[in-house]
mmCIF file of C-alpha atoms in Angstrom:
data_model
loop_
_atom_site.group_PDB
_atom_site.id
_atom_site.type_symbol
_atom_site.label_atom_id
_atom_site.label_comp_id
_atom_site.label_asym_id
_atom_site.label_seq_id
_atom_site.Cartn_x
_atom_site.Cartn_y
_atom_site.Cartn_z
ATOM 1 C CA UNK S 265 140.419 108.306 100.953
ATOM 2 C CA UNK S 266 139.119 110.258 97.929
ATOM 3 C CA UNK S 267 140.014 109.430 94.377
ATOM 4 C CA UNK S 268 141.583 112.804 93.580
ATOM 5 C CA UNK S 269 145.241 113.175 94.499
ATOM 6 C CA UNK S 270 146.082 116.878 94.097
ATOM 7 C CA UNK S 271 145.845 118.818 97.375
ATOM 8 C CA UNK S 272 144.352 122.035 96.011
ATOM 9 C CA UNK S 273 141.540 122.982 93.663
ATOM 10 C CA UNK S 274 144.007 124.909 91.495
ATOM 11 C CA UNK S 275 146.209 121.833 91.144
ATOM 12 C CA UNK S 276 143.195 119.633 90.419
ATOM 13 C CA UNK S 277 141.971 121.973 87.688
ATOM 14 C CA UNK S 278 145.414 122.428 86.107
ATOM 15 C CA UNK S 279 146.167 118.711 86.274
ATOM 16 C CA UNK S 280 142.853 117.897 84.599
ATOM 17 C CA UNK S 281 143.557 120.446 81.852
ATOM 18 C CA UNK S 282 147.006 119.037 81.075
ATOM 19 C CA UNK S 283 145.780 115.435 81.205
ATOM 20 C CA UNK S 284 142.860 116.104 78.872
ATOM 21 C CA UNK S 285 144.939 117.974 76.302
ATOM 22 C CA UNK S 286 147.622 115.289 76.124
ATOM 23 C CA UNK S 287 145.122 112.440 76.038
ATOM 24 C CA UNK S 288 143.004 113.643 73.117
ATOM 25 C CA UNK S 289 146.025 114.000 70.832
ATOM 26 C CA UNK S 290 146.527 110.244 71.178
ATOM 27 C CA UNK S 291 142.969 108.931 71.133
ATOM 28 C CA UNK S 292 141.054 111.048 68.614
ATOM 29 C CA UNK S 293 141.310 108.647 65.637
ATOM 30 C CA UNK S 294 139.309 106.122 67.692
ATOM 31 C CA UNK S 295 136.704 108.823 68.339
ATOM 32 C CA UNK S 296 136.527 109.615 64.619
ATOM 33 C CA UNK S 297 135.983 105.968 63.649
ATOM 34 C CA UNK S 298 133.473 105.388 66.454
ATOM 35 C CA UNK S 299 131.430 108.407 65.389
ATOM 36 C CA UNK S 300 131.411 107.442 61.713
ATOM 37 C CA UNK S 301 130.117 103.980 62.652
ATOM 38 C CA UNK S 302 127.444 105.453 64.945
ATOM 39 C CA UNK S 303 126.182 107.795 62.234
ATOM 40 C CA UNK S 304 125.676 104.962 59.719
ATOM 41 C CA UNK S 305 121.980 104.628 60.475
ATOM 42 C CA UNK S 306 119.262 103.573 58.074
ATOM 43 C CA UNK S 307 117.096 106.271 59.682
ATOM 44 C CA UNK S 308 119.546 108.948 58.502
ATOM 45 C CA UNK S 309 119.068 110.913 55.295
ATOM 46 C CA UNK S 310 122.817 110.429 54.721
ATOM 47 C CA UNK S 311 122.763 106.618 54.992
ATOM 48 C CA UNK S 312 125.141 105.356 52.306
ATOM 49 C CA UNK S 313 123.668 101.891 51.751
ATOM 50 C CA UNK S 314 126.166 99.618 50.020
ATOM 51 C CA UNK S 315 128.764 102.405 50.126
ATOM 52 C CA UNK S 316 128.752 102.585 53.919
ATOM 53 C CA UNK S 317 131.776 101.643 56.019
ATOM 54 C CA UNK S 318 131.663 97.871 56.531
ATOM 55 C CA UNK S 319 133.709 97.853 59.740
ATOM 56 C CA UNK S 320 135.920 100.102 61.868
ATOM 57 C CA UNK S 321 138.956 98.823 59.956
ATOM 58 C CA UNK S 322 137.314 99.619 56.623
ATOM 59 C CA UNK S 323 136.450 103.097 57.911
ATOM 60 C CA UNK S 324 140.059 103.733 58.950
ATOM 61 C CA UNK S 325 141.520 102.365 55.705
ATOM 62 C CA UNK S 326 139.083 104.249 53.462
ATOM 63 C CA UNK S 327 139.662 107.519 55.318
ATOM 64 C CA UNK S 328 143.456 107.216 55.142
ATOM 65 C CA UNK S 329 143.301 106.244 51.468
ATOM 66 C CA UNK S 330 141.118 109.224 50.579
ATOM 67 C CA UNK S 331 142.418 111.908 52.942
ATOM 68 C CA UNK S 332 145.633 110.627 54.491
ATOM 69 C CA UNK S 333 146.281 110.038 58.177
ATOM 70 C CA UNK S 334 145.143 113.560 59.024
ATOM 71 C CA UNK S 335 141.694 112.565 57.788
ATOM 72 C CA UNK S 336 141.332 110.576 61.020
ATOM 73 C CA UNK S 337 141.648 113.884 62.888
ATOM 74 C CA UNK S 338 138.716 115.562 61.118
ATOM 75 C CA UNK S 339 136.867 117.425 63.884
ATOM 76 C CA UNK S 340 139.764 116.816 66.245
ATOM 77 C CA UNK S 341 140.671 120.486 66.603
ATOM 78 C CA UNK S 342 137.428 121.044 68.479
ATOM 79 C CA UNK S 343 138.371 118.258 70.884
ATOM 80 C CA UNK S 344 141.866 119.716 71.264
ATOM 81 C CA UNK S 345 140.389 123.108 72.158
ATOM 82 C CA UNK S 346 137.825 121.699 74.568
ATOM 83 C CA UNK S 347 139.925 118.750 75.797
ATOM 84 C CA UNK S 348 141.677 120.746 78.486
ATOM 85 C CA UNK S 349 138.622 122.650 79.751
ATOM 86 C CA UNK S 350 136.412 119.551 79.912
ATOM 87 C CA UNK S 351 138.951 117.621 81.979
ATOM 88 C CA UNK S 352 139.550 120.681 84.142
ATOM 89 C CA UNK S 353 135.805 121.017 84.774
ATOM 90 C CA UNK S 354 135.463 117.280 85.421
ATOM 91 C CA UNK S 355 138.324 116.926 87.887
ATOM 92 C CA UNK S 356 137.921 120.391 89.397
ATOM 93 C CA UNK S 357 134.229 119.792 90.091
ATOM 94 C CA UNK S 358 134.926 116.342 91.487
ATOM 95 C CA UNK S 359 137.680 117.683 93.769
ATOM 96 C CA UNK S 360 135.448 120.509 95.016
ATOM 97 C CA UNK S 361 132.523 118.184 95.711
ATOM 98 C CA UNK S 362 134.789 115.602 97.346
ATOM 99 C CA UNK S 363 136.215 118.220 99.702
ATOM 100 C CA UNK S 364 132.715 119.488 100.527
ATOM 101 C CA UNK S 365 131.335 115.974 101.110
ATOM 102 C CA UNK S 366 134.254 115.148 103.399
ATOM 103 C CA UNK S 367 133.669 118.279 105.464
ATOM 104 C CA UNK S 368 130.022 117.291 105.869
ATOM 105 C CA UNK S 369 130.822 113.706 106.769
ATOM 106 C CA UNK S 370 129.256 112.165 103.635
ATOM 107 C CA UNK S 371 132.117 109.693 103.224
ATOM 108 C CA UNK S 372 131.608 108.454 106.773
ATOM 109 C CA UNK S 373 127.806 108.264 106.549
ATOM 110 C CA UNK S 374 127.442 106.815 103.049
ATOM 111 C CA UNK S 375 130.843 105.241 102.437
ATOM 112 C CA UNK S 376 133.496 106.419 99.996
ATOM 113 C CA UNK S 377 132.204 104.402 96.976
ATOM 114 C CA UNK S 378 128.744 106.000 97.232
ATOM 115 C CA UNK S 379 130.229 109.461 97.718
ATOM 116 C CA UNK S 380 132.515 108.942 94.696
ATOM 117 C CA UNK S 381 129.508 107.907 92.593
ATOM 118 C CA UNK S 382 127.446 110.956 93.571
ATOM 119 C CA UNK S 383 130.321 113.377 93.088
ATOM 120 C CA UNK S 384 131.296 111.760 89.787
ATOM 121 C CA UNK S 385 127.706 111.966 88.550
ATOM 122 C CA UNK S 386 127.583 115.692 89.308
ATOM 123 C CA UNK S 387 131.041 116.284 87.779
ATOM 124 C CA UNK S 388 129.905 114.528 84.606
ATOM 125 C CA UNK S 389 126.806 116.706 84.337
ATOM 126 C CA UNK S 390 128.901 119.861 84.683
ATOM 127 C CA UNK S 391 131.436 118.680 82.100
ATOM 128 C CA UNK S 392 128.759 117.692 79.582
ATOM 129 C CA UNK S 393 126.688 120.854 79.970
ATOM 130 C CA UNK S 394 129.573 123.341 79.919
ATOM 131 C CA UNK S 395 132.076 121.743 77.539
ATOM 132 C CA UNK S 396 131.186 118.463 75.899
ATOM 133 C CA UNK S 397 127.928 119.392 74.196
ATOM 134 C CA UNK S 398 129.233 122.334 72.109
ATOM 135 C CA UNK S 399 132.503 120.473 71.508
ATOM 136 C CA UNK S 400 130.804 117.366 70.186
ATOM 137 C CA UNK S 401 128.205 119.214 68.140
ATOM 138 C CA UNK S 402 131.050 120.830 66.173
ATOM 139 C CA UNK S 403 133.172 117.675 65.911
ATOM 140 C CA UNK S 404 130.309 115.329 65.000
ATOM 141 C CA UNK S 405 128.993 117.612 62.277
ATOM 142 C CA UNK S 406 132.489 117.841 60.777
ATOM 143 C CA UNK S 407 132.881 114.059 60.927
ATOM 144 C CA UNK S 408 129.409 113.481 59.445
ATOM 145 C CA UNK S 409 130.298 115.921 56.672
ATOM 146 C CA UNK S 410 133.124 113.552 55.692
ATOM 147 C CA UNK S 411 130.959 110.381 55.699
ATOM 148 C CA UNK S 412 130.445 108.483 52.410
ATOM 149 C CA UNK S 413 127.322 110.524 51.589
ATOM 150 C CA UNK S 414 128.393 113.648 53.458
ATOM 151 C CA UNK S 415 127.816 116.984 51.672
ATOM 152 C CA UNK S 416 131.454 118.123 52.176
ATOM 153 C CA UNK S 417 130.160 121.562 53.133
ATOM 154 C CA UNK S 418 132.559 122.586 55.898
ATOM 155 C CA UNK S 419 135.912 124.074 54.957
ATOM 156 C CA UNK S 420 137.258 123.804 58.490
ATOM 157 C CA UNK S 421 136.496 124.397 62.159
ATOM 158 C CA UNK S 422 135.861 128.135 61.914
ATOM 159 C CA UNK S 423 133.597 127.687 58.883
ATOM 160 C CA UNK S 424 131.656 124.919 60.650
ATOM 161 C CA UNK S 425 131.139 127.095 63.741
ATOM 162 C CA UNK S 426 130.001 129.990 61.547
ATOM 163 C CA UNK S 427 127.539 127.761 59.675
ATOM 164 C CA UNK S 428 126.002 126.446 62.895
ATOM 165 C CA UNK S 429 125.751 129.972 64.283
ATOM 166 C CA UNK S 430 124.093 131.365 61.141
ATOM 167 C CA UNK S 431 121.647 128.477 60.866
ATOM 168 C CA UNK S 432 120.614 127.992 64.478
ATOM 169 C CA UNK S 433 122.282 130.518 66.742
ATOM 170 C CA UNK S 434 123.537 129.579 70.204
ATOM 171 C CA UNK S 435 120.984 126.797 70.481
ATOM 172 C CA UNK S 436 122.639 124.985 67.586
ATOM 173 C CA UNK S 437 125.664 124.265 69.769
ATOM 174 C CA UNK S 438 123.469 122.497 72.294
ATOM 175 C CA UNK S 439 121.707 119.971 70.073
ATOM 176 C CA UNK S 440 121.460 116.687 71.932
ATOM 177 C CA UNK S 441 122.266 118.268 75.289
ATOM 178 C CA UNK S 442 119.843 115.909 77.079
ATOM 179 C CA UNK S 443 121.531 112.626 76.129
ATOM 180 C CA UNK S 444 124.938 114.336 76.359
ATOM 181 C CA UNK S 445 124.387 115.299 79.994
ATOM 182 C CA UNK S 446 122.836 111.923 80.809
ATOM 183 C CA UNK S 447 125.755 110.070 79.249
ATOM 184 C CA UNK S 448 128.334 112.356 80.831
ATOM 185 C CA UNK S 449 126.840 111.928 84.275
ATOM 186 C CA UNK S 450 126.537 108.148 83.947
ATOM 187 C CA UNK S 451 130.022 107.592 82.521
ATOM 188 C CA UNK S 452 131.721 109.727 85.142
ATOM 189 C CA UNK S 453 129.782 108.112 87.979
ATOM 190 C CA UNK S 454 130.944 104.698 86.745
ATOM 191 C CA UNK S 455 134.507 105.883 86.126
ATOM 192 C CA UNK S 456 135.078 107.587 89.459
ATOM 193 C CA UNK S 457 133.420 104.752 91.365
ATOM 194 C CA UNK S 458 135.314 102.086 89.416
ATOM 195 C CA UNK S 459 138.641 103.898 89.615
ATOM 196 C CA UNK S 460 138.213 104.518 93.328
ATOM 197 C CA UNK S 461 137.416 100.887 94.046
ATOM 198 C CA UNK S 462 140.259 99.538 91.912
ATOM 199 C CA UNK S 463 142.659 102.103 93.345
ATOM 200 C CA UNK S 464 141.857 101.126 96.935
ATOM 201 C CA UNK S 465 142.234 97.466 95.992
ATOM 202 C CA UNK S 466 145.644 98.115 94.396
ATOM 203 C CA UNK S 467 146.914 100.306 97.225
ATOM 204 C CA UNK S 468 145.874 98.087 100.087
ATOM 205 C CA UNK S 469 144.830 99.290 103.557
ATOM 206 C CA UNK S 470 146.408 102.115 105.524
ATOM 207 C CA UNK S 471 149.207 101.287 107.926
ATOM 208 C CA UNK S 472 148.492 100.224 111.507
ATOM 209 C CA UNK S 473 149.576 103.689 112.686
ATOM 210 C CA UNK S 474 147.186 105.382 110.249
ATOM 211 C CA UNK S 475 149.835 106.056 107.600
ATOM 212 C CA UNK S 476 148.052 106.321 104.235
ATOM 213 C CA UNK S 477 148.967 103.756 101.575
ATOM 214 C CA UNK S 478 151.502 104.836 98.935
ATOM 215 C CA UNK S 479 150.253 106.483 95.732
ATOM 216 C CA UNK S 480 149.596 104.325 92.720
ATOM 217 C CA UNK S 481 152.399 103.667 90.270
ATOM 218 C CA UNK S 482 151.723 105.226 86.872
ATOM 219 C CA UNK S 483 150.952 101.872 85.258
ATOM 220 C CA UNK S 484 148.539 101.016 88.086
ATOM 221 C CA UNK S 485 146.662 104.304 87.717
ATOM 222 C CA UNK S 486 146.490 103.793 83.943
ATOM 223 C CA UNK S 487 145.182 100.238 84.273
ATOM 224 C CA UNK S 488 142.605 101.123 86.941
ATOM 225 C CA UNK S 489 141.390 104.101 84.933
ATOM 226 C CA UNK S 490 141.329 102.127 81.686
ATOM 227 C CA UNK S 491 139.215 99.313 83.128
ATOM 228 C CA UNK S 492 136.773 101.765 84.708
ATOM 229 C CA UNK S 493 136.552 103.650 81.416
ATOM 230 C CA UNK S 494 135.940 100.538 79.319
ATOM 231 C CA UNK S 495 133.068 99.444 81.585
ATOM 232 C CA UNK S 496 131.519 102.906 81.344
ATOM 233 C CA UNK S 497 131.801 102.866 77.535
ATOM 234 C CA UNK S 498 129.878 99.611 77.127
ATOM 235 C CA UNK S 499 127.233 100.609 79.682
ATOM 236 C CA UNK S 500 126.484 103.971 78.046
ATOM 237 C CA UNK S 501 126.948 103.146 74.345
ATOM 238 C CA UNK S 502 123.216 103.305 73.447
ATOM 239 C CA UNK S 503 122.949 106.805 74.954
ATOM 240 C CA UNK S 504 126.108 107.855 73.131
ATOM 241 C CA UNK S 505 124.730 106.629 69.796
ATOM 242 C CA UNK S 506 121.491 108.588 70.277
ATOM 243 C CA UNK S 507 123.506 111.670 71.246
ATOM 244 C CA UNK S 508 125.728 111.378 68.145
ATOM 245 C CA UNK S 509 122.767 111.156 65.784
ATOM 246 C CA UNK S 510 121.004 114.114 67.404
ATOM 247 C CA UNK S 511 124.197 116.145 66.880
ATOM 248 C CA UNK S 512 124.759 115.023 63.273
ATOM 249 C CA UNK S 513 124.114 117.108 60.168
ATOM 250 C CA UNK S 514 120.507 115.881 59.939
ATOM 251 C CA UNK S 515 119.994 115.796 63.718
ATOM 252 C CA UNK S 516 117.306 118.460 63.539
ATOM 253 C CA UNK S 517 114.849 115.889 62.220
ATOM 254 C CA UNK S 518 114.638 114.270 65.669
ATOM 255 C CA UNK S 519 112.156 115.933 68.026
ATOM 256 C CA UNK S 520 113.678 114.461 71.186
ATOM 257 C CA UNK S 521 116.020 111.769 72.448
ATOM 258 C CA UNK S 522 113.079 109.377 72.702
ATOM 259 C CA UNK S 523 112.026 110.108 69.124
ATOM 260 C CA UNK S 524 115.600 109.625 67.925
ATOM 261 C CA UNK S 525 115.882 106.296 69.755
ATOM 262 C CA UNK S 526 112.577 105.094 68.323
ATOM 263 C CA UNK S 527 113.537 106.069 64.767
ATOM 264 C CA UNK S 528 116.951 104.402 64.953
ATOM 265 C CA UNK S 529 115.533 101.170 66.361
ATOM 266 C CA UNK S 530 112.588 101.157 63.928
ATOM 267 C CA UNK S 531 114.920 101.435 60.939
ATOM 268 C CA UNK S 532 117.786 99.212 62.057
ATOM 269 C CA UNK S 533 116.802 97.251 65.150
ATOM 270 C CA UNK S 534 118.236 97.396 68.665
ATOM 271 C CA UNK S 535 121.683 96.367 67.476
ATOM 272 C CA UNK S 536 122.293 99.782 65.851
ATOM 273 C CA UNK S 537 122.430 101.388 69.287
ATOM 274 C CA UNK S 538 125.746 99.572 69.809
ATOM 275 C CA UNK S 539 127.307 100.752 66.523
ATOM 276 C CA UNK S 540 130.898 101.824 67.123
ATOM 277 C CA UNK S 541 131.206 100.215 70.556
ATOM 278 C CA UNK S 542 134.532 98.545 69.670
ATOM 279 C CA UNK S 543 136.430 101.736 68.778
ATOM 280 C CA UNK S 544 134.797 103.520 71.705
ATOM 281 C CA UNK S 545 135.962 100.912 74.215
ATOM 282 C CA UNK S 546 139.502 101.158 72.798
ATOM 283 C CA UNK S 547 139.465 104.950 72.933
ATOM 284 C CA UNK S 548 137.945 105.220 76.388
ATOM 285 C CA UNK S 549 140.284 102.600 77.845
ATOM 286 C CA UNK S 550 143.254 104.660 76.656
ATOM 287 C CA UNK S 551 141.569 108.007 77.385
ATOM 288 C CA UNK S 552 140.553 107.343 80.960
ATOM 289 C CA UNK S 553 143.706 105.403 81.747
ATOM 290 C CA UNK S 554 145.846 108.297 80.511
ATOM 291 C CA UNK S 555 143.679 110.929 82.179
ATOM 292 C CA UNK S 556 143.674 109.355 85.623
ATOM 293 C CA UNK S 557 147.384 108.458 85.527
ATOM 294 C CA UNK S 558 148.432 111.846 84.099
ATOM 295 C CA UNK S 559 146.042 113.631 86.446
ATOM 296 C CA UNK S 560 147.530 112.054 89.545
ATOM 297 C CA UNK S 561 151.109 112.483 88.323
ATOM 298 C CA UNK S 562 150.687 116.090 87.190
ATOM 299 C CA UNK S 563 148.659 116.955 90.274
ATOM 300 C CA UNK S 564 151.354 115.701 92.644
ATOM 301 C CA UNK S 565 154.036 117.514 90.616
ATOM 302 C CA UNK S 566 152.101 120.787 90.828
ATOM 303 C CA UNK S 567 151.597 120.366 94.555
ATOM 304 C CA UNK S 568 155.327 119.805 95.024
ATOM 305 C CA UNK S 569 156.204 122.764 92.810
ATOM 306 C CA UNK S 570 153.748 125.298 94.212
ATOM 307 C CA UNK S 571 152.839 123.865 97.588
ATOM 308 C CA UNK S 572 149.309 123.178 98.783
ATOM 309 C CA UNK S 573 148.506 126.379 100.621
ATOM 310 C CA UNK S 574 145.150 126.567 98.844
ATOM 311 C CA UNK S 575 143.953 123.223 100.115
ATOM 312 C CA UNK S 576 140.284 122.574 99.797
ATOM 313 C CA UNK S 577 140.196 119.603 102.169
#
């Protein structure tokens, strides 16, 4: 039984869009804090020394004190714009690949967990390449601009986009695409595999007459998705830190992901690759839990409302 619940590609895409848009409005402050902590690198030209954020709590308190609660949403408009499309691409791609792999007998030959991992890996690559890289380049530069030593050069989202375009053209929106795609593929492979395994464990086996097990309750889908997301966050944090620094305001100084990694470790040691892991685990637990639970709920509602005449499986 595949992870995805909606019966049609249209439902899968729409459900992913709705889930992603709702989720990011809740979780972005964690993303803001995580990114600020990741960008506090001694290798960076904007390293603030004694003025740096001492902890995630200090980062949150200092931001709210200086800019109010809305300061925690700096760069969040980019995520709000891309939040729907990236989830739609993720879940739509996964649904399409799952349907195709079922038709070709991949689930029977390799087993559902392996098929989920492969399809999730490919869905993550598509999401990262098409949506997440330009989204995060914009958001991370806006967040870095508001760091303790940030130049405060961006007036808002449109101004930031215009500055990137004038300085570097289209290529500027794809800084760090290598680690972004690698991280996206790895996190989604872990998430879809983990969610699928936990979901099957929670649902139990099919009935003796072949009746499929009942769908997950909302809290079960949220918990299964949250656990899978948290595991993926810890496993991919070093890649995410490299990606963030390559997308920062001074990211152009790094020739490649390997050069960036070497510079960060040389200046601060291996531990700096895990900067911001706490806020990221919190955000991803909520993010993935909400996305999978909302995705299944919205997908089933759309199928009931519009039928499943466009089934892909």
